[in-house]
PDB file of C-alpha atoms in Angstrom:
ATOM      1  CA  UNK A   1     -91.858 -24.895 126.740  1.00 66.00           C
ATOM      2  CA  UNK A   2     -91.214 -24.678 130.438  1.00 75.00           C
ATOM      3  CA  UNK A   3     -89.409 -22.422 132.804  1.00 78.00           C
ATOM      4  CA  UNK A   4     -87.273 -22.855 135.877  1.00 80.00           C
ATOM      5  CA  UNK A   5     -85.100 -20.847 137.864  1.00 82.00           C
ATOM      6  CA  UNK A   6     -82.142 -21.815 140.170  1.00 79.00           C
ATOM      7  CA  UNK A   7     -79.975 -19.886 142.663  1.00 80.00           C
ATOM      8  CA  UNK A   8     -76.549 -21.323 143.232  1.00 79.00           C
ATOM      9  CA  UNK A   9     -74.334 -20.389 146.251  1.00 83.00           C
ATOM     10  CA  UNK A  10     -71.036 -18.709 144.907  1.00 85.00           C
ATOM     11  CA  UNK A  11     -68.215 -16.313 145.595  1.00 85.00           C
ATOM     12  CA  UNK A  12     -68.711 -13.236 143.410  1.00 85.00           C
ATOM     13  CA  UNK A  13     -67.391  -9.895 143.439  1.00 86.00           C
ATOM     14  CA  UNK A  14     -69.085  -7.589 140.792  1.00 85.00           C
ATOM     15  CA  UNK A  15     -72.126  -5.730 139.916  1.00 88.00           C
ATOM     16  CA  UNK A  16     -75.511  -7.738 140.089  1.00 86.00           C
ATOM     17  CA  UNK A  17     -76.035  -9.981 137.102  1.00 85.00           C
ATOM     18  CA  UNK A  18     -78.674 -12.149 135.771  1.00 85.00           C
ATOM     19  CA  UNK A  19     -77.783 -15.028 133.571  1.00 85.00           C
ATOM     20  CA  UNK A  20     -79.718 -17.428 131.466  1.00 89.00           C
ATOM     21  CA  UNK A  21     -78.095 -20.731 130.485  1.00 90.00           C
ATOM     22  CA  UNK A  22     -79.515 -23.792 129.203  1.00 90.00           C
ATOM     23  CA  UNK A  23     -79.597 -26.051 132.275  1.00 88.00           C
ATOM     24  CA  UNK A  24     -78.855 -29.302 130.277  1.00 91.00           C
ATOM     25  CA  UNK A  25     -75.472 -27.906 129.050  1.00 93.00           C
ATOM     26  CA  UNK A  26     -74.360 -27.055 132.827  1.00 91.00           C
ATOM     27  CA  UNK A  27     -75.527 -30.569 133.933  1.00 90.00           C
ATOM     28  CA  UNK A  28     -73.547 -32.238 131.005  1.00 93.00           C
ATOM     29  CA  UNK A  29     -70.364 -30.335 132.121  1.00 91.00           C
ATOM     30  CA  UNK A  30     -71.093 -31.128 135.901  1.00 89.00           C
ATOM     31  CA  UNK A  31     -71.439 -34.774 135.052  1.00 91.00           C
ATOM     32  CA  UNK A  32     -68.185 -34.889 132.954  1.00 89.00           C
ATOM     33  CA  UNK A  33     -65.817 -33.395 135.615  1.00 88.00           C
ATOM     34  CA  UNK A  34     -64.710 -34.976 138.861  1.00 85.00           C
ATOM     35  CA  UNK A  35     -64.439 -31.752 140.880  1.00 85.00           C
ATOM     36  CA  UNK A  36     -66.350 -30.702 144.013  1.00 83.00           C
ATOM     37  CA  UNK A  37     -66.154 -27.060 142.763  1.00 86.00           C
ATOM     38  CA  UNK A  38     -66.120 -25.296 139.481  1.00 88.00           C
ATOM     39  CA  UNK A  39     -65.109 -21.738 138.537  1.00 89.00           C
ATOM     40  CA  UNK A  40     -67.569 -19.909 136.272  1.00 90.00           C
ATOM     41  CA  UNK A  41     -65.785 -17.138 134.110  1.00 90.00           C
ATOM     42  CA  UNK A  42     -67.981 -14.517 132.842  1.00 89.00           C
ATOM     43  CA  UNK A  43     -67.819 -10.934 131.595  1.00 88.00           C
ATOM     44  CA  UNK A  44     -71.593 -10.004 131.235  1.00 87.00           C
ATOM     45  CA  UNK A  45     -74.875 -11.427 130.665  1.00 85.00           C
ATOM     46  CA  UNK A  46     -74.457 -11.482 126.766  1.00 89.00           C
ATOM     47  CA  UNK A  47     -70.933 -12.827 126.582  1.00 92.00           C
ATOM     48  CA  UNK A  48     -69.857 -16.536 126.468  1.00 95.00           C
ATOM     49  CA  UNK A  49     -69.504 -18.363 129.889  1.00 95.00           C
ATOM     50  CA  UNK A  50     -66.329 -20.441 130.370  1.00 94.00           C
ATOM     51  CA  UNK A  51     -66.546 -23.148 133.083  1.00 93.00           C
ATOM     52  CA  UNK A  52     -63.520 -25.008 134.485  1.00 91.00           C
ATOM     53  CA  UNK A  53     -62.998 -27.453 137.301  1.00 89.00           C
ATOM     54  CA  UNK A  54     -61.705 -25.937 140.486  1.00 84.00           C
ATOM     55  CA  UNK A  55     -59.641 -27.647 143.002  1.00 76.00           C
ATOM     56  CA  UNK A  56     -57.047 -26.795 145.514  1.00 72.00           C
ATOM     57  CA  UNK A  57     -57.760 -23.077 145.203  1.00 69.00           C
ATOM     58  CA  UNK A  58     -56.747 -22.954 141.377  1.00 68.00           C
ATOM     59  CA  UNK A  59     -58.489 -23.910 138.104  1.00 68.00           C
ATOM     60  CA  UNK A  60     -57.695 -27.335 136.744  1.00 70.00           C
ATOM     61  CA  UNK A  61     -56.007 -27.286 133.258  1.00 69.00           C
ATOM     62  CA  UNK A  62     -57.733 -30.651 132.005  1.00 75.00           C
ATOM     63  CA  UNK A  63     -61.133 -29.171 131.046  1.00 81.00           C
ATOM     64  CA  UNK A  64     -62.681 -26.140 129.577  1.00 88.00           C
ATOM     65  CA  UNK A  65     -66.463 -25.679 128.779  1.00 92.00           C
ATOM     66  CA  UNK A  66     -67.916 -22.775 126.921  1.00 95.00           C
ATOM     67  CA  UNK A  67     -71.599 -22.044 126.904  1.00 95.00           C
ATOM     68  CA  UNK A  68     -73.498 -19.057 125.243  1.00 95.00           C
ATOM     69  CA  UNK A  69     -76.092 -17.541 127.376  1.00 92.00           C
ATOM     70  CA  UNK A  70     -79.719 -17.519 126.392  1.00 90.00           C
ATOM     71  CA  UNK A  71     -81.194 -14.275 125.486  1.00 84.00           C
ATOM     72  CA  UNK A  72     -84.594 -13.676 126.785  1.00 79.00           C
TER      73      UNK A  72
END
């Protein structure tokens, strides 16, 4: 198995957080939505991550994607 790391620009107001997600799950979500931005909702590194399309300064109500983080 390989390993990869990606850093993404974001607006985040909280303590430092390292999050490990299956990249293919994130790619699948991004390919399925037609939005220039997404909102990633998270609580901590062990909790589920919710992703929703984000447009006009508000989350869109037409899609919700939940990903469980990988424990490393």
